[in-house]
Short mmCIF file of C-alpha atoms in Angstrom, two decimals:
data_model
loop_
_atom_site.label_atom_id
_atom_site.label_comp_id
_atom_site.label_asym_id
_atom_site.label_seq_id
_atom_site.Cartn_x
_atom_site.Cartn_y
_atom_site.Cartn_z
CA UNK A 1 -18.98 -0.23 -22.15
CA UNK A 2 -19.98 -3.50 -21.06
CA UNK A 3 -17.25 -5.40 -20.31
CA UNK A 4 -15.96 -9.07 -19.07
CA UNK A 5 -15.49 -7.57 -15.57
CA UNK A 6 -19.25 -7.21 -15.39
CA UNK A 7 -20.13 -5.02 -11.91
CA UNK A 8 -17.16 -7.02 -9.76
CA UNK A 9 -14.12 -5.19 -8.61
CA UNK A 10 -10.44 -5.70 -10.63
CA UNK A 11 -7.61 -6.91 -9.12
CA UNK A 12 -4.52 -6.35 -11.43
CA UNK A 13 -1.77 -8.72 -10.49
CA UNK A 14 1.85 -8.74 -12.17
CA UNK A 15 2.63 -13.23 -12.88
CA UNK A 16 5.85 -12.61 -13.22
CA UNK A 17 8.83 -10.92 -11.19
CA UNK A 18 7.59 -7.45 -11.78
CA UNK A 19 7.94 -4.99 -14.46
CA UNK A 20 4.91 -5.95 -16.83
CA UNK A 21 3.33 -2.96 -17.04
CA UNK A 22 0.35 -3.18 -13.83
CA UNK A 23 0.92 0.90 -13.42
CA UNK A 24 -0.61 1.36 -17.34
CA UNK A 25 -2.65 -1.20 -16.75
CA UNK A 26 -4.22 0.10 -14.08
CA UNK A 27 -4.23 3.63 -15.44
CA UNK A 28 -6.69 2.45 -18.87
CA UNK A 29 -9.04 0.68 -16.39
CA UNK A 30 -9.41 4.32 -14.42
CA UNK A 31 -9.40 6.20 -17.60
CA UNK A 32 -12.47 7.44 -19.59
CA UNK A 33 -11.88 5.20 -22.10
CA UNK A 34 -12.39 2.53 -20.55
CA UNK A 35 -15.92 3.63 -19.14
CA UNK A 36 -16.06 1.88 -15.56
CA UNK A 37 -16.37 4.24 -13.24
CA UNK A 38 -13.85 3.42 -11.07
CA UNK A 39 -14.31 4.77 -6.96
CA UNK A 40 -10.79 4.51 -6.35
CA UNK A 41 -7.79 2.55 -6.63
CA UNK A 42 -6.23 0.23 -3.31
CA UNK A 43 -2.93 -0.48 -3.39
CA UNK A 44 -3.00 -4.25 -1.19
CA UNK A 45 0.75 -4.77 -0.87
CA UNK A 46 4.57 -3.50 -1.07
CA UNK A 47 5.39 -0.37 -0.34
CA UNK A 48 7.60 2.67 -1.41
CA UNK A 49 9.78 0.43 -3.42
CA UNK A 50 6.97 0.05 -6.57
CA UNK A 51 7.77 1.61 -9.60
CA UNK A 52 4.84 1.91 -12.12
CA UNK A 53 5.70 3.70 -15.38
CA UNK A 54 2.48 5.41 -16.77
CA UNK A 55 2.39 7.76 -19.84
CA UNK A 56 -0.22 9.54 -20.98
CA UNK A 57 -0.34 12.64 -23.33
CA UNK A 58 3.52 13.15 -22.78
CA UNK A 59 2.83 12.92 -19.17
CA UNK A 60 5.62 10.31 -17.70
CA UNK A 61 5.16 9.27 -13.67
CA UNK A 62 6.57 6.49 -12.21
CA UNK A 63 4.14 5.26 -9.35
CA UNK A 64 5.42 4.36 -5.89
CA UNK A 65 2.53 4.96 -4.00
CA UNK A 66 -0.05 6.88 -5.26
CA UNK A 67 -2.26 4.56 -7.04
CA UNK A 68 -2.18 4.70 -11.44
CA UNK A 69 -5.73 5.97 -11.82
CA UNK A 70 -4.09 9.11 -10.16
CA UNK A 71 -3.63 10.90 -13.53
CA UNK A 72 -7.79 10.29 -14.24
CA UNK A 73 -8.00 12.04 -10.88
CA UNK A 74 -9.04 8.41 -9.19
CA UNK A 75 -8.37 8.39 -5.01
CA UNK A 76 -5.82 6.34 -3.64
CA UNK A 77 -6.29 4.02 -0.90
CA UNK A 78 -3.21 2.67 0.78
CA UNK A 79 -4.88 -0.40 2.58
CA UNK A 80 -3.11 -2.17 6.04
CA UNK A 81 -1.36 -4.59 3.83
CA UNK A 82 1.04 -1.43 2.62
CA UNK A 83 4.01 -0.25 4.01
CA UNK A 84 3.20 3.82 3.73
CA UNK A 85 6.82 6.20 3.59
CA UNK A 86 5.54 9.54 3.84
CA UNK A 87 9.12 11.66 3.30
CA UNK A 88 8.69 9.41 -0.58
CA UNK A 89 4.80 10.22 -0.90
CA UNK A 90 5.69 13.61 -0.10
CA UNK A 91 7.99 13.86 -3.09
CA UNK A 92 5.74 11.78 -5.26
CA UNK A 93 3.15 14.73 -4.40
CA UNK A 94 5.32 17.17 -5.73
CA UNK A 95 6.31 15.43 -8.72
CA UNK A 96 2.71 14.70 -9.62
CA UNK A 97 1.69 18.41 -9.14
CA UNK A 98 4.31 19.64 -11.30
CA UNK A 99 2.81 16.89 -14.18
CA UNK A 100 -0.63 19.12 -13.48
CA UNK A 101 -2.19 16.98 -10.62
CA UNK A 102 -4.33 19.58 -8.48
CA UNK A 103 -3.55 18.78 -4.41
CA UNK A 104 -2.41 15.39 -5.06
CA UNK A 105 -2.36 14.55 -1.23
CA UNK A 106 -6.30 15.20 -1.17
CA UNK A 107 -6.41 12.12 -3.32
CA UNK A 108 -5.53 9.84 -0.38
CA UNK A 109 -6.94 7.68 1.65
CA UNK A 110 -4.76 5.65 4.31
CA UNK A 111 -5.59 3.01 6.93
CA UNK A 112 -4.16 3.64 10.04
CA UNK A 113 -2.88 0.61 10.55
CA UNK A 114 -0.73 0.46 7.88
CA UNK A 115 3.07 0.16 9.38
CA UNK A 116 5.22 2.70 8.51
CA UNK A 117 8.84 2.58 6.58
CA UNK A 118 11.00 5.02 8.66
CA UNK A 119 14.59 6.43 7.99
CA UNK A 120 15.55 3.92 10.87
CA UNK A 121 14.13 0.84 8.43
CA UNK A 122 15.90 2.30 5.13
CA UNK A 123 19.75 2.55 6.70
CA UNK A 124 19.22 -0.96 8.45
CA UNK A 125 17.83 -2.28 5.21
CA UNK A 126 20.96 -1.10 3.24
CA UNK A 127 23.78 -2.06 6.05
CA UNK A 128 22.11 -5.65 6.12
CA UNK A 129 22.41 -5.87 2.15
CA UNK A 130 25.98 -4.09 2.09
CA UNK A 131 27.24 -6.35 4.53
CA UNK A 132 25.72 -10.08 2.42
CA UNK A 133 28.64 -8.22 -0.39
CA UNK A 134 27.95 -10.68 -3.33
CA UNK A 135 25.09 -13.11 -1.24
CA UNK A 136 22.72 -10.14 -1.87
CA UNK A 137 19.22 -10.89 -1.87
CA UNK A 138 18.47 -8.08 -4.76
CA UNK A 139 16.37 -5.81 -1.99
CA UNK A 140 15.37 -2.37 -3.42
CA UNK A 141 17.36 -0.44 -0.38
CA UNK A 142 14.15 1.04 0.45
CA UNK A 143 13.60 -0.32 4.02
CA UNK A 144 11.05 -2.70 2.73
CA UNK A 145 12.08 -5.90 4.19
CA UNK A 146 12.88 -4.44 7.21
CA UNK A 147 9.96 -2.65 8.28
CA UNK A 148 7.96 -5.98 7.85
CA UNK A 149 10.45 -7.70 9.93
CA UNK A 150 10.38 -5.92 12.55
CA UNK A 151 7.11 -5.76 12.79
CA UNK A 152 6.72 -9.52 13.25
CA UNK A 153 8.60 -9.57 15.83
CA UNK A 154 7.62 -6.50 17.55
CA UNK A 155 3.74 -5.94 17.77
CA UNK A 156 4.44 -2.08 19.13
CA UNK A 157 5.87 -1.29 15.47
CA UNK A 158 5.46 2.28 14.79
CA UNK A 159 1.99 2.84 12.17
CA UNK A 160 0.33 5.58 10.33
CA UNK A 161 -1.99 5.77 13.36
CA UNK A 162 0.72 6.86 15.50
CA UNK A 163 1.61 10.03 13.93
CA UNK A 164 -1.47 11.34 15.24
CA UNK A 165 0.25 10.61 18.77
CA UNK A 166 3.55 12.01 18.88
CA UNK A 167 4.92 11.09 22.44
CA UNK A 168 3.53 7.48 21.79
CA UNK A 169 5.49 7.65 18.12
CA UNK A 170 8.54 9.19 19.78
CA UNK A 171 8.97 6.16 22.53
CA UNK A 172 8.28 3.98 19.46
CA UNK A 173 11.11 5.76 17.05
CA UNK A 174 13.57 5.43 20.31
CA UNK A 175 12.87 1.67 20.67
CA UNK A 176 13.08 0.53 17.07
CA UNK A 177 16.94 3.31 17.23
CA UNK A 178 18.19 0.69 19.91
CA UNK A 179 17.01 -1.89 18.29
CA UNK A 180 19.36 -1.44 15.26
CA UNK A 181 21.94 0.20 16.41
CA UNK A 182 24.50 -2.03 16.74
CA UNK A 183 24.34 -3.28 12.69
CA UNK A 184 24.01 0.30 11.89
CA UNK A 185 27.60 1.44 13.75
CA UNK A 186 29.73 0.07 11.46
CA UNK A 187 27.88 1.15 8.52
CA UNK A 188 27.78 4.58 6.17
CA UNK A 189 23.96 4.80 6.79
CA UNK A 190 22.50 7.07 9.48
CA UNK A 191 18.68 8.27 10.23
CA UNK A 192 17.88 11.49 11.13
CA UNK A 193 17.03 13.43 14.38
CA UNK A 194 14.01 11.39 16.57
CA UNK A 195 12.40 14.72 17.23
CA UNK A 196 13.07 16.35 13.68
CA UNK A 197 11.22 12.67 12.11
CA UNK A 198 8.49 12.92 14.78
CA UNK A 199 7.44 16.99 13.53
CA UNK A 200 7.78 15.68 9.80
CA UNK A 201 4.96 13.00 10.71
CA UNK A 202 2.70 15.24 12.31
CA UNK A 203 2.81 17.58 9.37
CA UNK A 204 2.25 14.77 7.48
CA UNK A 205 -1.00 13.38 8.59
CA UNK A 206 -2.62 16.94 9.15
CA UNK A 207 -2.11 17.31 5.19
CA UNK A 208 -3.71 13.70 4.28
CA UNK A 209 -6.53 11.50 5.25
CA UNK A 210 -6.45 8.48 7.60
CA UNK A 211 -9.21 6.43 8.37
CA UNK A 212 -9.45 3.02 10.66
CA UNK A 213 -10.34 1.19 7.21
CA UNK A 214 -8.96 4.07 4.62
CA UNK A 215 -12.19 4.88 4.22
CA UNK A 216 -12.64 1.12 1.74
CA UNK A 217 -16.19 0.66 2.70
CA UNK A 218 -17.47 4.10 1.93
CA UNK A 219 -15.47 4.40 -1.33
CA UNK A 220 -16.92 0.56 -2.42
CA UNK A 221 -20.42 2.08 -2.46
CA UNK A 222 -19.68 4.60 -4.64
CA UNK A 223 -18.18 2.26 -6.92
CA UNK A 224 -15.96 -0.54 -8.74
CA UNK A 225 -12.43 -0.59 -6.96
CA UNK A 226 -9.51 -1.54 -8.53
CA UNK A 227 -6.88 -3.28 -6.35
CA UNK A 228 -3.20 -2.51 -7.93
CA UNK A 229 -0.78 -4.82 -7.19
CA UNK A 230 3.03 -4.26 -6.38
CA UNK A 231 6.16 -6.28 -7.77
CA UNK A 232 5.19 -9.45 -9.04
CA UNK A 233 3.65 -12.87 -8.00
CA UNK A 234 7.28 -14.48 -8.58
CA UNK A 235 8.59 -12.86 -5.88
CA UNK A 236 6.00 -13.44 -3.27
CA UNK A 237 7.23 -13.77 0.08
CA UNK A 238 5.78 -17.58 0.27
CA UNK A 239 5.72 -18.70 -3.50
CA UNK A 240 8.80 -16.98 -4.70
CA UNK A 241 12.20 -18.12 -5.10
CA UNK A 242 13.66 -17.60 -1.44
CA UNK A 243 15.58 -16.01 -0.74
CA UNK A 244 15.00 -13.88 -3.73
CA UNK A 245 11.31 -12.67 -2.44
CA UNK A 246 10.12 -9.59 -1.08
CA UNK A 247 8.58 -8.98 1.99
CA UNK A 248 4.99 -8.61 0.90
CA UNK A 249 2.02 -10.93 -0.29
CA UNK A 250 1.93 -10.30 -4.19
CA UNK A 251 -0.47 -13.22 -5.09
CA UNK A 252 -4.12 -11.92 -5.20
CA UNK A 253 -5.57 -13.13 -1.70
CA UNK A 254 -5.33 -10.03 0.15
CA UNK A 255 -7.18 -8.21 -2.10
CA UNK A 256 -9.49 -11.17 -2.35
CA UNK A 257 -10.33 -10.81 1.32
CA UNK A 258 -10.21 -6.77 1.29
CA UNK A 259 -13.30 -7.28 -1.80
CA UNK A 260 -15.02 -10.32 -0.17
CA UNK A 261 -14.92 -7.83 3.45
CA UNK A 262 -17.31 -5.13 1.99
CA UNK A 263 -19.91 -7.80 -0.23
CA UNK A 264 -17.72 -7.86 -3.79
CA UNK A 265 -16.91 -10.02 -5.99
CA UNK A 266 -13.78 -10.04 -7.64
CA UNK A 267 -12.07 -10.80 -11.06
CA UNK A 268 -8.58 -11.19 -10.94
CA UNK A 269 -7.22 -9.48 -14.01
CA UNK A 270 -3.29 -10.79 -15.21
CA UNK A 271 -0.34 -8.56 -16.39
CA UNK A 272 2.33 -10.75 -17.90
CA UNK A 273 5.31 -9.10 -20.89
CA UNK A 274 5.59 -11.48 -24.15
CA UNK A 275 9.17 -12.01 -22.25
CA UNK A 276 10.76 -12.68 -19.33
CA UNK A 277 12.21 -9.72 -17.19
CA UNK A 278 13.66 -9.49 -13.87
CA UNK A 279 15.21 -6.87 -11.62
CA UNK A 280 17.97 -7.74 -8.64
CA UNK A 281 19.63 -11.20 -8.39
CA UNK A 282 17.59 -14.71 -8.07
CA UNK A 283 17.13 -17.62 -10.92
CA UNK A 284 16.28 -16.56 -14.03
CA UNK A 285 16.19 -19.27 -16.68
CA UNK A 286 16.05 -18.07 -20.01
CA UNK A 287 17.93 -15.42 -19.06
CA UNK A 288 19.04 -13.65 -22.13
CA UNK A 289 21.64 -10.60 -22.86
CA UNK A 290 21.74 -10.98 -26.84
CA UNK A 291 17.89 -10.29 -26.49
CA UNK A 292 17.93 -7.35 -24.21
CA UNK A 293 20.59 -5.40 -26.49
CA UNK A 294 17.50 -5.56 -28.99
CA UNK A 295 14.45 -4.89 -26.68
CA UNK A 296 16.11 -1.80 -24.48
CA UNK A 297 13.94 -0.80 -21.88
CA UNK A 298 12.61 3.54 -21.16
CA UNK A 299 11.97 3.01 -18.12
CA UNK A 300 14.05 0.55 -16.45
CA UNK A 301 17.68 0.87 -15.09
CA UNK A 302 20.34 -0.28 -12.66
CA UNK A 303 19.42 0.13 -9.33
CA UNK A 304 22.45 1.01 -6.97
CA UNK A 305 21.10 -2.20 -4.57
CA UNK A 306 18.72 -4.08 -7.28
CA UNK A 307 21.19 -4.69 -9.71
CA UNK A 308 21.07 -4.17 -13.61
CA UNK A 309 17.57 -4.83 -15.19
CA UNK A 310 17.62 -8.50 -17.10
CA UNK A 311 15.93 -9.48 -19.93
CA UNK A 312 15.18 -12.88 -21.31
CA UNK A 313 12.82 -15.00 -23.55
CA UNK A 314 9.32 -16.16 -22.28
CA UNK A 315 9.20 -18.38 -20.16
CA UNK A 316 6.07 -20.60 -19.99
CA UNK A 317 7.26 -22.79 -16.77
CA UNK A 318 7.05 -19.80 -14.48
CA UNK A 319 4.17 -18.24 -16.10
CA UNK A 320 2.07 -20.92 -15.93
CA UNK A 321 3.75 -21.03 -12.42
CA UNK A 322 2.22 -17.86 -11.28
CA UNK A 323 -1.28 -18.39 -12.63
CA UNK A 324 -1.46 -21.68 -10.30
CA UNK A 325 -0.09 -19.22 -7.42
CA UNK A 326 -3.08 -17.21 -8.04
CA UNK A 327 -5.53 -19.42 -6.94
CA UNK A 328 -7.17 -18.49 -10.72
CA UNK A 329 -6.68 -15.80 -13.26
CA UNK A 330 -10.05 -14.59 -14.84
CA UNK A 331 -8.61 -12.54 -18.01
CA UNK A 332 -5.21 -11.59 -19.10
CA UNK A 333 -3.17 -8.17 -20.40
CA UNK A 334 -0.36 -8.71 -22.24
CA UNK A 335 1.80 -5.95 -22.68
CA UNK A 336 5.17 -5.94 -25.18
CA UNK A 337 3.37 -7.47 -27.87
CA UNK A 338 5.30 -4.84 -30.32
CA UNK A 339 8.80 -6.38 -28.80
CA UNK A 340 7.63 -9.62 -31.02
CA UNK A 341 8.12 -7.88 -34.44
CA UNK A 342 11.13 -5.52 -33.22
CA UNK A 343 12.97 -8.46 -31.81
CA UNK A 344 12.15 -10.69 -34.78
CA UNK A 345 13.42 -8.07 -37.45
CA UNK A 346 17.10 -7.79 -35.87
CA UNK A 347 17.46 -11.28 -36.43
CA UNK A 348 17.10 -12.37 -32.96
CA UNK A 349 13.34 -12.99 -32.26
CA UNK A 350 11.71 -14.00 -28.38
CA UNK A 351 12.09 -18.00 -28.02
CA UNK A 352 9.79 -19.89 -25.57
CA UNK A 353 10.89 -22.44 -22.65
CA UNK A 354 7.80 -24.49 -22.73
CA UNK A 355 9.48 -26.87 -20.53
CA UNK A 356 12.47 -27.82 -18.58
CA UNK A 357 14.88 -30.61 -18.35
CA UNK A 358 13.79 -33.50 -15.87
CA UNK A 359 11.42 -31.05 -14.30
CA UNK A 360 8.84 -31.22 -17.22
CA UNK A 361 6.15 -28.17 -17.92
CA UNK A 362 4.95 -27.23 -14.05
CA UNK A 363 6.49 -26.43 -11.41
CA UNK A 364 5.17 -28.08 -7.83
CA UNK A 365 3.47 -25.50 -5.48
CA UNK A 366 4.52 -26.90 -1.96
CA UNK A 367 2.60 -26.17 1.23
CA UNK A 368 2.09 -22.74 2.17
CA UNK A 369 4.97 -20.78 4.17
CA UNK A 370 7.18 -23.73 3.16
CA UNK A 371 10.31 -21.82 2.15
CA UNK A 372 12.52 -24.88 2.14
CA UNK A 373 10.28 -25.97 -0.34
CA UNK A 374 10.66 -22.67 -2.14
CA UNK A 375 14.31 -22.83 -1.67
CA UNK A 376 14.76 -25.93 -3.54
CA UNK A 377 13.06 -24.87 -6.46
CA UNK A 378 15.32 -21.82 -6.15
CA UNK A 379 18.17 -24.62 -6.36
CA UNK A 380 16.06 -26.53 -9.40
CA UNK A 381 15.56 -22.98 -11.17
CA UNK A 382 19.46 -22.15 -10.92
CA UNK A 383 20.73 -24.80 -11.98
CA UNK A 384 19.05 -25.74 -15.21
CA UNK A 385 19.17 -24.52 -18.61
CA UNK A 386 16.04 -24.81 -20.54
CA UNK A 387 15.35 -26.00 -24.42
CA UNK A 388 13.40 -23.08 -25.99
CA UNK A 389 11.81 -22.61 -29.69
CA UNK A 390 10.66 -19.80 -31.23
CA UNK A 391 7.76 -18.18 -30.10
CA UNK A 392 5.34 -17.19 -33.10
CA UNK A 393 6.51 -13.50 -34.95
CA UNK A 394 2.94 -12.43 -35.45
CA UNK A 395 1.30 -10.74 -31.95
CA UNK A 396 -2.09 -12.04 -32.13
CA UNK A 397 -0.96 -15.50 -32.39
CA UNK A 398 1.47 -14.66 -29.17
CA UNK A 399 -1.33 -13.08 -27.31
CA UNK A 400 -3.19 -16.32 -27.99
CA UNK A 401 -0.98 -18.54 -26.94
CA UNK A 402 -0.23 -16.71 -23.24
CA UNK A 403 -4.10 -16.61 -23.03
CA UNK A 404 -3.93 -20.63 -23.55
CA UNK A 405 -0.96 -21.15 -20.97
CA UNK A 406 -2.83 -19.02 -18.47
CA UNK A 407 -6.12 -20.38 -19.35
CA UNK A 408 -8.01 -16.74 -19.48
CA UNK A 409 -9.04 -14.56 -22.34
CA UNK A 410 -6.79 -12.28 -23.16
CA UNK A 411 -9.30 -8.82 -22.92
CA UNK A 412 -6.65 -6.12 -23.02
CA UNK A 413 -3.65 -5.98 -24.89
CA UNK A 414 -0.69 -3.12 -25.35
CA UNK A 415 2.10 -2.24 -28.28
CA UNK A 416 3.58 0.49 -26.49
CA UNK A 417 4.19 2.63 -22.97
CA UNK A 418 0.97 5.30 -23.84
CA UNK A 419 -2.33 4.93 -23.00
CA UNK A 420 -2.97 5.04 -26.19
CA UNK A 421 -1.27 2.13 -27.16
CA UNK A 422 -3.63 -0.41 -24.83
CA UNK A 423 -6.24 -2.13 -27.19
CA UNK A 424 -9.73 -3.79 -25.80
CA UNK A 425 -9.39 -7.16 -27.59
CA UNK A 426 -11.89 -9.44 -28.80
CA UNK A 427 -13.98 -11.00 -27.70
CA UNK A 428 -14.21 -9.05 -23.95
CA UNK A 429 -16.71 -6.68 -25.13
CA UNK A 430 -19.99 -8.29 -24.95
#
């Protein structure tokens, strides 16, 4: 199938604050159906804290760290941008070989380098959050934030690399346990034995592969790659709404640089709902209950530090927003585009914010690693309630107008969680 992506590599990037549907994205691009023999898919950001629902022939998995193409039997790289948790992956392995995935863990590929989320990160991570009380930043509780953290300011941060040396992990383990003790006493949270931790991560790199560059250059010549994305570009560490972010570069230019490394070309491909949704606290204009007791989510709950999931109209400020984050958006999925006609026939269709008051239809993108900057517009974006009109009831029409706001063809399309519910839309097929 010839296709708009001609012979460059995909990166799939989510423009809003997560949730759009990247993980069935990602999993059509790696299927047969789609025809383009994918050599793997690279995770270039976030951690154990994704959660990317994919469903295919009554097959559900959520995603954490195992790429989507997983259930096409695509490898999994898990580049130095991620955070890697092996006690999750493990359990993600057994999940996916009770859903008929033959030696999961063979499927991997992990750079060394990559920094690893520890026990130690996950209790610190949920004291810090416990103790903010109602200032919560809306963190997962996964140790995301903290791993990162500590890693800037300590450049002997325990990595995948080390587990392969476990008296050099050990001293490492000890120093990051002093480190947080103190705002762990007072807290519920505890980590387990040094020694027991250190035994678990030996097992764990003699069952899985680790490479100094996870193996991306020899996997690019056998192939297209497909770089998959975590959380979305709204809550990028530098372009987000601090101090609502995560800890992680969503916005495409790692995976830029990983393509542009080994002679690529890239086309970045855009996930974005026909609605607004957003998971843990931060601004949320169009923010709208009445809508999301018609448009109930399957695979989205409260998470115990995250907060309820929240549902609200489309907003066309922040989507356009996230496109201009991006550098450039070369094509567009929309997914949803059956929540248009539900939402519509119980009386309370999707309405638009095509632009706010005093602010007008674009947001300003300050200098980079400005977060003063981004904390004002996290002030702007609080305070204001936008005018909104209805969007158009028929999906085609919708579709067309994201591609317009985005400026990109819309070339893939979805009414549903299945595989079979994506649709190749006209005209990306040459």
């Amino acid at each position: 199938m010839t296709t708009v992506f001609g012979d460059r590599d995909i990166i799939v990037v989510d423009l809003g604050f997560g949730d759009a549907g990247k993980g069935a994205t990602v999993d059509w691009l790696c299927s047969p159906d789609a025809g383009l023999d994918v050599a793997a898919v690279v995770r270039f950001n976030g951690g154990a804290q994704a959660a990317h629902n994919v469903v295919v022939d009554g097959r559900h998995h959520t995603f954490s760290q195992f790429g989507s193409g997983t259930f096409s039997g695509v490898p999994t790289v898990l580049s130095k941008h991620v955070l890697v948790e092996p006690i999750a992956l493990a359990a993600e392995a057994r999940a996916l070989t009770g859903l008929g995935v033959p030696n999961p863990l063979q499927l991997l590929h992990i750079d060394a380098a990559a920094l690893l989320t520890t026990p130690i990160h996950v209790a610190a991570n949920r004291a810090r959050e416990d103790a903010r009380g109602n200032g919560r930043h809306g963190s997962c509780g996964k140790g995301i934030g903290e791993t990162a953290a500590y890693a800037l300011d300590h450049p002997d941060a325990p990595a995948v690399g080390d587990c392969h040396r476990p008296a050099v992990l050990r001293t490492k383990l000890s120093a990051m346990a002093d480190h947080y003790r103190d705002l762990i006493a007072p807290s519920v949270h505890r980590w387990p034995d040094l020694d027991d931790m250190v035994t678990m991560y030996s097992e764990f790199v003699a069952a899985v592969r680790i490479a100094e560059d996870g193996d991306l250059a020899a996997l690019a010549n056998q192939g297209r790659l497909v770089y998959e994305g975590a959380q979305g570009v709204l809550l990028d560490e530098w372009r987000g709404f601090h101090p609502h972010t995560t800890w992680s570069t969503v916005e495409p230019s790692n995976a830029r640089s990983l393509s542009a490394k080994h002679g690529r070309g890239s086309h970045v491909l855009g996930v974005t709902r026909t609605y607004t949704t957003r998971h843990g606290a931060g601004p949320m204009p169009t923010e709208n209950p009445t809508l999301g007791a018609v448009l109930p989510e399957l695979h989205n709950d409260t998470g115990s530090y995250q907060g309820t999931f929240r549902i609200g109209d489309l907003d066309e400020v922040l989507l356009r927003y996230a496109a201009n984050v991006c550098g450039s958006v070369d094509s567009l999925a929309v997914t949803h585009l059956d929540a248009v006609t539900r939402a519509a026939a119980e009386g309370n269709p999707i309405r638009s914010a095509r632009r706010y008051p005093d602010v007008g239809d674009l947001l300003p993108l300050g200098p980079w690693r400005d977060l003063a900057h981004q904390q004002h517009l996290t002030d702007v974006l609080s305070a204001l309630t936008p005018d909104t009109s209805e969007l158009p009831t028929h999906p085609a029409d919708v579709a067309t107008r994201l591609g317009s706001l985005v400026g990109a063809p819309v070339v893939l399309t979805s009414s549903g969680p299945s595989r079979a519910a994506r649709h190749v839309r006209e005209p990306a097929i040459a």
